[in-house]
Amino acid sequence: MGKRVAIIGAGVSGLASIRSCLEEGLEPTCFERSEDIGGLWKFSDHTEEGRASIYQSVFTNSSKEMMCFPDFPYPDDFPNFMHNRKLQEYITAFCKEKNLLKYIQFKTLVSGINKRPDFSITSQWDVTTERNGKKESAIFDAVLICSGHHVYPHLPKESFPGLKLFKGKCFHSREYKEPGIFKGKRVLVLGLGNSGCDIATELSHTAEQVMISSRSGSWVMSRVWDEGYPWDMLFITRFETFLKNNLPTAISDWWYMKQMNARFKHENYGLMPLNRTLRKEPVFNDELPACILCGIVSVKPNVREFTETSAIFEDGTVFEGIDCVIFATGYSYDYPFIDESIIKNKNNEVTLFKGIFPPKLEKPTMAVIGFVQSLGATIPTVDLQARWAVRVIKGTCTLPSVTDMMDDIDKKRGKKLKWFGTSETVQTDYITYMDELASFIGAKPHIPWLFLTDPKLAVEVFFGPCSPYQFRLVGPGKWPGARNAILTQWDRTLKPMKTRGVGKPQKPCLLCRWVRLFVLPVMFIAVFFALI
């Protein structure tokens, strides 16, 4: 084995990192503070300090063909959008298939990561761990931080005057587990993100009244997209990304808003974002519009102030007799086991090259895996991040100079400000980001060459869903089954829905949607000129 690599966390990021180390001949040791793998997706009926927490009813927002490890498809009969229990089953199967368990030390807390005194020469780290009250320290050649960013709740209580007077219960959404205890209660949910909407719609079936307070609104998407296909199989494509990134801004913005409003008019439901052209992460919820129509969930503006039993909103309306306030206000980014100066600068923000490497570290032997967020799924993203990071650690790939890395970070900040409304977000454009990482290791598919040598595959790759298998077609880590997986991805998508035989499964026509999009304007122009 090669260099010794410490991996912090055994969620999907940690497992991808272990596997990447093994692929490159490195020696991984993974430290997991809980007693099982899965990280965020391992449900527990109680919260644990330092660990991500989900509620019992969580389902995936990405479909199975878009969120698998690129060389390990889900079983044909798995549903397209999975309950957390089903996803945990898949993660466990992947771990066993790749024989990763033996590299994980469970119930082990990492309490400190420090540079060795001779770091400038050896690039090594001292990693301090705690297990059963006993502290140990070991030397590692590199560290991969895979502890996620859904651990430390953001509770902006100081932003709500009068909250100290409120006599009801008040807690963060990470503490929410199931709706039973809220029967007959009046609940206010602060925040219009995925957790806030999930909790609000679930509580609406048991609580007396549920209100959501949103400061800026949000686009709400359904998992069920055009003609009933999974949203990401149609929405996340190379061709669509190419058009959005190259069309004039006015046309791109119009098209984006048209897509977001295709299911229902957000203005009519009080959900419209303040800046509707921003590509901020939308909410995925299939129930919210119906709950609003039925009056069991109401959407209100930001809370101006609280009283002992009520909330007064910025529009002057009041929600009386509140029993509980749930803060669905997201999470803060923190790595308490490491000196903040290593990964933070510029206004105390986490600053990482490509969302992975601390740019000013003397030696590139530390990487953060899983810190970015996009419309694409986490699993293929962290798989590609880990593959690149491990090759940098091994010395197969090199990083640019500090100046070039900082210039790139500043450039990306400007793009984030334009696309997402803030330069500090961990959001990124999925396909653009994945292609960038893939190009570093020689794993980016060459589309023009594919059209010349394998046109059938090229059509699927360019016009079809940008599924994870694309990033194991070529280069290091190439998977021989990638081509077949791409050509059969719609078969696996349709299989679990065919529980009653009513005809031949209907796959989408990849080109028809775009032909319709361009033919209609051409027809309109032709008719216009015919009439003049």
PDB file of N, CA, C and O in Angstrom, residues 171-203:
ATOM      1  N   PHE A 171     -37.726  24.939  18.193  1.00  0.00           N
ATOM      2  CA  PHE A 171     -36.572  24.082  17.946  1.00  0.00           C
ATOM      3  C   PHE A 171     -36.226  24.046  16.462  1.00  0.00           C
ATOM      4  O   PHE A 171     -37.023  24.457  15.607  1.00  0.00           O
ATOM      5  N   HIS A 172     -35.029  23.527  16.143  1.00  0.00           N
ATOM      6  CA  HIS A 172     -34.566  23.420  14.765  1.00  0.00           C
ATOM      7  C   HIS A 172     -35.135  22.165  14.110  1.00  0.00           C
ATOM      8  O   HIS A 172     -35.400  21.161  14.783  1.00  0.00           O
ATOM      9  N   SER A 173     -35.269  22.203  12.795  1.00  0.00           N
ATOM     10  CA  SER A 173     -35.874  21.088  12.069  1.00  0.00           C
ATOM     11  C   SER A 173     -35.085  19.792  12.210  1.00  0.00           C
ATOM     12  O   SER A 173     -35.640  18.709  12.010  1.00  0.00           O
ATOM     13  N   ARG A 174     -33.816  19.852  12.554  1.00  0.00           N
ATOM     14  CA  ARG A 174     -33.037  18.623  12.713  1.00  0.00           C
ATOM     15  C   ARG A 174     -33.567  17.769  13.868  1.00  0.00           C
ATOM     16  O   ARG A 174     -33.315  16.569  13.932  1.00  0.00           O
ATOM     17  N   GLU A 175     -34.313  18.392  14.784  1.00  0.00           N
ATOM     18  CA  GLU A 175     -34.869  17.653  15.913  1.00  0.00           C
ATOM     19  C   GLU A 175     -36.222  17.019  15.590  1.00  0.00           C
ATOM     20  O   GLU A 175     -36.740  16.212  16.364  1.00  0.00           O
ATOM     21  N   TYR A 176     -36.787  17.386  14.442  1.00  0.00           N
ATOM     22  CA  TYR A 176     -38.083  16.828  14.049  1.00  0.00           C
ATOM     23  C   TYR A 176     -37.892  15.399  13.549  1.00  0.00           C
ATOM     24  O   TYR A 176     -36.997  15.118  12.749  1.00  0.00           O
ATOM     25  N   LYS A 177     -38.780  14.482  13.997  1.00  0.00           N
ATOM     26  CA  LYS A 177     -38.685  13.086  13.586  1.00  0.00           C
ATOM     27  C   LYS A 177     -39.971  12.547  12.971  1.00  0.00           C
ATOM     28  O   LYS A 177     -39.943  11.854  11.963  1.00  0.00           O
ATOM     29  N   GLU A 178     -41.118  12.829  13.594  1.00  0.00           N
ATOM     30  CA  GLU A 178     -42.392  12.328  13.062  1.00  0.00           C
ATOM     31  C   GLU A 178     -43.534  13.219  13.555  1.00  0.00           C
ATOM     32  O   GLU A 178     -43.384  13.976  14.506  1.00  0.00           O
ATOM     33  N   PRO A 179     -44.715  13.159  12.895  1.00  0.00           N
ATOM     34  CA  PRO A 179     -45.771  14.152  13.134  1.00  0.00           C
ATOM     35  C   PRO A 179     -46.724  13.851  14.290  1.00  0.00           C
ATOM     36  O   PRO A 179     -47.524  14.704  14.650  1.00  0.00           O
ATOM     37  N   GLY A 180     -46.656  12.660  14.863  1.00  0.00           N
ATOM     38  CA  GLY A 180     -47.667  12.250  15.832  1.00  0.00           C
ATOM     39  C   GLY A 180     -47.871  13.189  16.999  1.00  0.00           C
ATOM     40  O   GLY A 180     -49.005  13.465  17.403  1.00  0.00           O
ATOM     41  N   ILE A 181     -46.787  13.718  17.543  1.00  0.00           N
ATOM     42  CA  ILE A 181     -46.895  14.548  18.753  1.00  0.00           C
ATOM     43  C   ILE A 181     -47.483  15.927  18.468  1.00  0.00           C
ATOM     44  O   ILE A 181     -47.739  16.698  19.402  1.00  0.00           O
ATOM     45  N   PHE A 182     -47.706  16.255  17.191  1.00  0.00           N
ATOM     46  CA  PHE A 182     -48.228  17.579  16.833  1.00  0.00           C
ATOM     47  C   PHE A 182     -49.724  17.546  16.530  1.00  0.00           C
ATOM     48  O   PHE A 182     -50.274  18.522  16.013  1.00  0.00           O
ATOM     49  N   LYS A 183     -50.377  16.458  16.849  1.00  0.00           N
ATOM     50  CA  LYS A 183     -51.811  16.335  16.570  1.00  0.00           C
ATOM     51  C   LYS A 183     -52.591  17.456  17.268  1.00  0.00           C
ATOM     52  O   LYS A 183     -52.456  17.675  18.471  1.00  0.00           O
ATOM     53  N   GLY A 184     -53.388  18.178  16.493  1.00  0.00           N
ATOM     54  CA  GLY A 184     -54.210  19.253  17.033  1.00  0.00           C
ATOM     55  C   GLY A 184     -53.463  20.527  17.362  1.00  0.00           C
ATOM     56  O   GLY A 184     -54.046  21.470  17.899  1.00  0.00           O
ATOM     57  N   LYS A 185     -52.187  20.614  17.031  1.00  0.00           N
ATOM     58  CA  LYS A 185     -51.377  21.791  17.359  1.00  0.00           C
ATOM     59  C   LYS A 185     -51.412  22.829  16.226  1.00  0.00           C
ATOM     60  O   LYS A 185     -51.756  22.527  15.089  1.00  0.00           O
ATOM     61  N   ARG A 186     -51.038  24.024  16.579  1.00  0.00           N
ATOM     62  CA  ARG A 186     -50.887  25.116  15.605  1.00  0.00           C
ATOM     63  C   ARG A 186     -49.385  25.381  15.468  1.00  0.00           C
ATOM     64  O   ARG A 186     -48.720  25.747  16.441  1.00  0.00           O
ATOM     65  N   VAL A 187     -48.887  25.176  14.253  1.00  0.00           N
ATOM     66  CA  VAL A 187     -47.434  25.139  14.044  1.00  0.00           C
ATOM     67  C   VAL A 187     -47.015  26.185  13.019  1.00  0.00           C
ATOM     68  O   VAL A 187     -47.625  26.317  11.954  1.00  0.00           O
ATOM     69  N   LEU A 188     -45.930  26.903  13.335  1.00  0.00           N
ATOM     70  CA  LEU A 188     -45.319  27.843  12.406  1.00  0.00           C
ATOM     71  C   LEU A 188     -43.949  27.306  12.006  1.00  0.00           C
ATOM     72  O   LEU A 188     -43.103  27.025  12.868  1.00  0.00           O
ATOM     73  N   VAL A 189     -43.726  27.148  10.715  1.00  0.00           N
ATOM     74  CA  VAL A 189     -42.437  26.688  10.186  1.00  0.00           C
ATOM     75  C   VAL A 189     -41.728  27.887   9.564  1.00  0.00           C
ATOM     76  O   VAL A 189     -42.266  28.542   8.672  1.00  0.00           O
ATOM     77  N   LEU A 190     -40.524  28.177  10.036  1.00  0.00           N
ATOM     78  CA  LEU A 190     -39.733  29.288   9.505  1.00  0.00           C
ATOM     79  C   LEU A 190     -38.763  28.746   8.472  1.00  0.00           C
ATOM     80  O   LEU A 190     -37.838  28.005   8.795  1.00  0.00           O
ATOM     81  N   GLY A 191     -38.985  29.077   7.209  1.00  0.00           N
ATOM     82  CA  GLY A 191     -38.094  28.617   6.155  1.00  0.00           C
ATOM     83  C   GLY A 191     -38.830  27.822   5.093  1.00  0.00           C
ATOM     84  O   GLY A 191     -39.662  26.969   5.413  1.00  0.00           O
ATOM     85  N   LEU A 192     -38.514  28.135   3.833  1.00  0.00           N
ATOM     86  CA  LEU A 192     -39.202  27.512   2.702  1.00  0.00           C
ATOM     87  C   LEU A 192     -38.241  26.626   1.910  1.00  0.00           C
ATOM     88  O   LEU A 192     -38.287  26.559   0.695  1.00  0.00           O
ATOM     89  N   GLY A 193     -37.357  25.929   2.617  1.00  0.00           N
ATOM     90  CA  GLY A 193     -36.470  24.981   1.958  1.00  0.00           C
ATOM     91  C   GLY A 193     -37.114  23.604   1.908  1.00  0.00           C
ATOM     92  O   GLY A 193     -38.295  23.427   2.229  1.00  0.00           O
ATOM     93  N   ASN A 194     -36.314  22.612   1.525  1.00  0.00           N
ATOM     94  CA  ASN A 194     -36.852  21.260   1.407  1.00  0.00           C
ATOM     95  C   ASN A 194     -37.365  20.724   2.738  1.00  0.00           C
ATOM     96  O   ASN A 194     -38.449  20.152   2.810  1.00  0.00           O
ATOM     97  N   SER A 195     -36.590  20.906   3.799  1.00  0.00           N
ATOM     98  CA  SER A 195     -37.015  20.401   5.112  1.00  0.00           C
ATOM     99  C   SER A 195     -38.269  21.116   5.586  1.00  0.00           C
ATOM    100  O   SER A 195     -39.215  20.481   6.072  1.00  0.00           O
ATOM    101  N   GLY A 196     -38.294  22.440   5.452  1.00  0.00           N
ATOM    102  CA  GLY A 196     -39.450  23.204   5.902  1.00  0.00           C
ATOM    103  C   GLY A 196     -40.726  22.780   5.204  1.00  0.00           C
ATOM    104  O   GLY A 196     -41.772  22.603   5.844  1.00  0.00           O
ATOM    105  N   CYS A 197     -40.658  22.596   3.888  1.00  0.00           N
ATOM    106  CA  CYS A 197     -41.849  22.199   3.128  1.00  0.00           C
ATOM    107  C   CYS A 197     -42.256  20.760   3.427  1.00  0.00           C
ATOM    108  O   CYS A 197     -43.445  20.452   3.533  1.00  0.00           O
ATOM    109  N   ASP A 198     -41.276  19.872   3.544  1.00  0.00           N
ATOM    110  CA  ASP A 198     -41.586  18.480   3.900  1.00  0.00           C
ATOM    111  C   ASP A 198     -42.309  18.408   5.242  1.00  0.00           C
ATOM    112  O   ASP A 198     -43.323  17.726   5.393  1.00  0.00           O
ATOM    113  N   ILE A 199     -41.754  19.102   6.226  1.00  0.00           N
ATOM    114  CA  ILE A 199     -42.324  19.059   7.575  1.00  0.00           C
ATOM    115  C   ILE A 199     -43.717  19.694   7.590  1.00  0.00           C
ATOM    116  O   ILE A 199     -44.648  19.156   8.189  1.00  0.00           O
ATOM    117  N   ALA A 200     -43.857  20.826   6.904  1.00  0.00           N
ATOM    118  CA  ALA A 200     -45.152  21.517   6.886  1.00  0.00           C
ATOM    119  C   ALA A 200     -46.238  20.651   6.252  1.00  0.00           C
ATOM    120  O   ALA A 200     -47.355  20.547   6.778  1.00  0.00           O
ATOM    121  N   THR A 201     -45.935  20.025   5.103  1.00  0.00           N
ATOM    122  CA  THR A 201     -46.955  19.211   4.431  1.00  0.00           C
ATOM    123  C   THR A 201     -47.272  17.952   5.230  1.00  0.00           C
ATOM    124  O   THR A 201     -48.420  17.519   5.271  1.00  0.00           O
ATOM    125  N   GLU A 202     -46.265  17.389   5.873  1.00  0.00           N
ATOM    126  CA  GLU A 202     -46.527  16.196   6.690  1.00  0.00           C
ATOM    127  C   GLU A 202     -47.372  16.540   7.912  1.00  0.00           C
ATOM    128  O   GLU A 202     -48.321  15.824   8.257  1.00  0.00           O
ATOM    129  N   LEU A 203     -47.058  17.665   8.556  1.00  0.00           N
ATOM    130  CA  LEU A 203     -47.817  18.077   9.740  1.00  0.00           C
ATOM    131  C   LEU A 203     -49.247  18.484   9.388  1.00  0.00           C
ATOM    132  O   LEU A 203     -50.140  18.402  10.242  1.00  0.00           O
TER     133      LEU A 203
END
